[in-house]
Coordinates of C-alpha atoms in Angstrom, one line a residue:
M9 CA -15.3 8.4 -26.6
K10 CA -16.2 4.9 -25.4
A11 CA -18.4 3.1 -22.5
K12 CA -18.4 -0.4 -21.6
S13 CA -20.6 -2.5 -23.0
E14 CA -22.9 -3.4 -19.9
Y15 CA -23.8 0.8 -19.8
D16 CA -25.5 2.9 -21.8
Q17 CA -24.5 6.5 -23.7
E18 CA -26.4 8.1 -20.7
L19 CA -24.0 7.5 -18.5
L20 CA -21.3 9.1 -20.7
S21 CA -23.9 12.2 -21.2
K22 CA -24.2 12.4 -17.6
A23 CA -20.6 12.0 -17.1
M24 CA -20.0 14.6 -19.7
R25 CA -22.1 17.2 -18.3
C26 CA -20.5 17.0 -14.6
T27 CA -18.5 20.0 -13.7
G28 CA -15.4 19.4 -11.5
R29 CA -12.4 17.7 -11.1
I30 CA -14.5 15.2 -9.1
C31 CA -17.9 14.3 -8.9
K32 CA -20.8 12.3 -8.0
I33 CA -23.4 10.8 -10.8
E34 CA -26.2 8.5 -10.3
H35 CA -27.1 5.8 -13.0
Q36 CA -29.5 3.1 -13.0
G37 CA -30.0 3.2 -9.2
R38 CA -26.1 3.3 -8.4
A39 CA -23.7 5.1 -7.8
F40 CA -20.7 6.1 -9.7
W41 CA -17.6 9.1 -9.8
V42 CA -16.6 10.8 -12.6
K43 CA -12.5 12.0 -12.5
R44 CA -10.9 15.0 -14.7
K45 CA -7.9 16.0 -15.7
E46 CA -6.9 18.7 -12.7
V47 CA -6.4 22.2 -14.3
L48 CA -3.5 23.9 -12.0
S49 CA -1.9 27.6 -12.6
L50 CA 1.7 27.6 -13.4
R51 CA 3.0 27.8 -9.9
F52 CA 1.4 24.5 -8.8
R53 CA 2.4 22.7 -12.4
L54 CA 5.8 23.6 -11.0
Q55 CA 5.2 22.0 -7.7
K56 CA 3.4 19.1 -7.9
G57 CA 4.0 18.0 -11.7
S58 CA 1.8 17.7 -15.3
P59 CA -1.7 16.6 -14.0
S60 CA -2.2 15.4 -17.7
K61 CA 0.8 12.8 -17.2
K62 CA -0.7 11.7 -13.7
F63 CA -4.0 11.6 -14.9
E64 CA -3.0 9.4 -17.9
L65 CA -0.6 7.3 -16.1
E66 CA -3.9 6.6 -13.1
R67 CA -5.8 5.6 -15.9
S68 CA -3.2 3.8 -18.0
V69 CA -2.7 1.3 -14.2
L70 CA -6.3 1.2 -13.3
H71 CA -6.5 -0.4 -17.5
R72 CA -4.0 -2.7 -16.5
L73 CA -3.9 -3.8 -13.1
A74 CA -8.1 -3.7 -13.0
G75 CA -8.9 -7.3 -14.4
V76 CA -5.0 -8.9 -12.3
H77 CA -6.3 -7.8 -9.4
A78 CA -9.3 -8.2 -7.4
Y79 CA -8.9 -4.9 -4.9
I80 CA -8.4 -2.5 -8.3
P81 CA -11.5 -0.3 -9.1
R82 CA -12.5 -0.7 -13.0
I83 CA -13.2 1.7 -15.5
V84 CA -16.8 2.0 -16.6
A85 CA -16.9 4.6 -19.2
E86 CA -14.5 7.2 -20.3
G87 CA -13.7 10.4 -22.1
S88 CA -10.4 12.1 -23.7
D89 CA -10.3 13.8 -20.0
F90 CA -12.2 12.0 -17.6
F91 CA -13.2 8.1 -16.8
V92 CA -16.2 7.0 -14.6
L93 CA -15.3 4.4 -11.9
P94 CA -18.2 2.6 -9.7
D95 CA -18.9 4.1 -6.2
Y96 CA -17.1 1.4 -3.7
G97 CA -18.6 2.8 -1.0
P98 CA -17.2 5.4 2.1
S99 CA -13.4 5.5 2.6
L100 CA -11.7 4.1 5.6
Q101 CA -11.1 7.9 6.8
S102 CA -14.4 8.4 6.4
I103 CA -15.0 5.2 8.7
L104 CA -12.8 5.7 11.4
R105 CA -13.7 10.1 11.8
A106 CA -17.3 10.3 11.9
G107 CA -18.7 6.8 10.9
N108 CA -21.8 5.4 8.7
G109 CA -23.1 4.2 11.3
E110 CA -20.9 1.1 11.5
S111 CA -20.4 -1.0 14.8
A112 CA -17.1 -1.4 16.3
A113 CA -16.9 -4.7 15.0
E114 CA -17.9 -3.7 11.4
K115 CA -14.7 -1.0 11.7
A116 CA -12.0 -3.7 12.5
R117 CA -13.6 -5.1 9.6
A118 CA -13.3 -2.6 7.3
F119 CA -9.8 -1.6 8.2
A120 CA -8.9 -5.4 8.0
D121 CA -10.3 -5.8 4.7
G122 CA -8.1 -2.5 3.9
A123 CA -5.1 -4.3 5.1
T124 CA -5.9 -7.2 3.6
A125 CA -6.3 -5.8 0.5
L126 CA -2.7 -3.4 0.4
A127 CA -1.1 -6.7 1.1
D128 CA -2.4 -8.8 -1.5
L129 CA -1.2 -6.0 -4.0
H130 CA 2.3 -6.1 -2.8
A131 CA 2.6 -9.7 -2.5
H132 CA 1.7 -9.4 -6.3
G133 CA 4.4 -7.7 -6.7
L134 CA 2.5 -4.1 -6.9
S135 CA 2.9 -1.1 -5.3
H136 CA 0.4 1.6 -4.6
G137 CA 2.3 4.9 -4.8
R138 CA 0.7 6.7 -1.5
P139 CA -2.1 4.9 -0.1
S140 CA -3.4 7.0 2.6
L141 CA -7.1 5.8 4.5
K142 CA -9.0 7.7 1.8
D143 CA -7.7 5.8 -1.1
I144 CA -9.3 2.6 0.6
C145 CA -13.2 2.7 0.0
W146 CA -14.9 -0.7 1.9
R147 CA -18.8 -2.1 1.2
D148 CA -20.1 -4.9 1.8
G149 CA -17.0 -6.6 2.9
Q150 CA -14.9 -5.7 -0.2
A151 CA -12.0 -3.3 -0.1
T152 CA -11.1 -1.4 -3.0
L153 CA -7.8 0.9 -3.7
I154 CA -8.6 3.9 -5.1
D155 CA -6.3 7.1 -6.5
F156 CA -3.3 5.5 -8.2
E157 CA -2.1 9.2 -9.4
N158 CA 1.2 8.7 -7.3
H159 CA 1.7 4.9 -8.6
R160 CA 5.6 4.3 -10.5
D161 CA 6.1 0.8 -12.2
V162 CA 9.9 1.4 -10.4
L163 CA 7.7 1.8 -7.2
N164 CA 6.9 -2.4 -7.3
S165 CA 9.4 -3.3 -5.6
P166 CA 10.4 -3.9 -2.0
Y167 CA 11.3 -0.3 -1.2
G168 CA 8.0 0.7 -2.8
Q169 CA 5.9 -1.4 -0.6
A170 CA 7.6 -0.6 2.3
R171 CA 7.0 3.1 1.3
D172 CA 3.2 2.2 1.0
V173 CA 2.9 0.6 4.8
I174 CA 4.8 3.6 5.9
S175 CA 2.6 6.3 3.8
F176 CA -0.7 4.4 5.1
F177 CA 0.0 4.1 8.9
F178 CA 1.7 7.5 9.1
N179 CA -1.4 8.6 7.6
G180 CA -3.8 7.1 10.1
L181 CA -1.6 7.9 12.7
Y182 CA -2.4 11.6 11.6
V183 CA -5.8 11.1 11.3
A184 CA -6.9 9.3 14.3
G185 CA -4.1 11.6 16.2
K186 CA -3.1 8.5 18.1
P187 CA -3.2 5.0 18.0
V188 CA -6.8 3.2 17.4
P189 CA -7.8 -0.5 17.3
E190 CA -8.8 0.8 13.8
L191 CA -4.9 0.9 12.8
E192 CA -4.0 -2.4 15.2
T193 CA -6.4 -4.6 13.7
A194 CA -4.9 -3.5 10.4
R195 CA -1.5 -3.8 11.3
D196 CA -2.1 -7.4 12.9
V197 CA -3.6 -8.5 9.5
Y198 CA -1.1 -6.7 7.4
R199 CA 1.9 -8.8 8.9
A200 CA 0.2 -11.7 9.3
R201 CA -0.5 -11.6 5.4
D202 CA 2.7 -10.4 4.7
V203 CA 4.8 -12.9 3.2
N204 CA 7.7 -10.8 0.9
G205 CA 9.1 -9.2 4.7
V206 CA 7.8 -5.6 4.0
W207 CA 7.0 -5.3 7.4
Q208 CA 10.3 -5.6 7.8
S209 CA 11.9 -3.2 5.3
A210 CA 9.6 -0.6 6.5
Q211 CA 10.8 -0.7 10.1
K212 CA 14.1 -0.2 9.3
L213 CA 13.3 2.0 6.3
V214 CA 11.4 4.3 9.8
R215 CA 14.4 3.5 11.7
R216 CA 16.7 5.6 9.1
M217 CA 14.5 8.1 8.8
R218 CA 14.7 9.1 12.8
W219 CA 16.6 12.3 12.0
V220 CA 13.5 13.3 10.9
D221 CA 12.2 13.3 14.4
W222 CA 14.8 15.3 15.8
L223 CA 14.9 17.8 13.2
T224 CA 11.6 18.8 13.6
K225 CA 10.8 18.8 17.3
P226 CA 11.0 22.6 18.0
I227 CA 7.8 22.6 15.2
Q228 CA 6.3 19.8 17.4
M229 CA 6.2 21.8 20.6
R230 CA 4.0 24.0 18.3
R231 CA 0.4 24.4 20.6
P232 CA -2.1 22.1 20.3
G233 CA -3.9 22.0 16.6
K234 CA -0.9 23.5 15.2
A235 CA 1.7 21.4 13.1
R236 CA 0.1 17.5 13.4
E237 CA 2.1 16.1 10.8
F238 CA 4.9 16.7 12.5
K239 CA 3.7 15.9 15.7
T240 CA 2.7 12.9 13.9
I241 CA 6.4 11.8 13.3
P242 CA 7.0 10.1 16.5
L243 CA 4.1 8.4 16.8
T244 CA 4.7 6.8 13.8
L245 CA 8.5 6.0 14.9
A246 CA 7.4 4.3 18.1
W247 CA 4.3 2.2 16.2
F248 CA 7.0 0.7 13.6
S249 CA 9.1 0.3 16.7
A250 CA 6.7 -2.0 18.6

């Protein structure tokens, strides 16, 4: 096991004692998150794939990208089956759903910074894999992209970046239940910073998926509170048609 020089062995000790797949610890007046390999039954391993491979993939991605991209978290300590990240603030999902005392202007800034982070990642020729609101944290005017379990180098492409954009806004519409000003801000900022035409690629990809809306119409007719993911499909189609 190893820890970077600016942290002492106490951080490693606290991380080793921490239980659960993801847990929060305090060290030297700061918060940190410990992420461990997921333990799955055979059934879920068959459904979700190898948790060990996904864990090691994410660790590798963070080590490779943290030094070249300002919006990637840095691993500050690690062991054979865990790594430790600093706390980068509340997620955009938390800010949108409940808020943490942010004003409307601060919420707009958080979503603008989140969109900037995603657009800059794409401008570097990289992709996230499956970004959602909970995968972007924000504090003091700085957004940080987390949870790279679904990253694949093959997705560092216009297609993979278009998938990123669709995933982000689909999840945002799902969480909010409708278009909201924060998402509109994120859309405008992303499009303004989109130097490679990713937004247009996302629009074309969404149009090719319109059949999913037709196929799921019966499910979308379920009573309020049910089938929310399916009900988000027409919202997403309209969003990318604008």
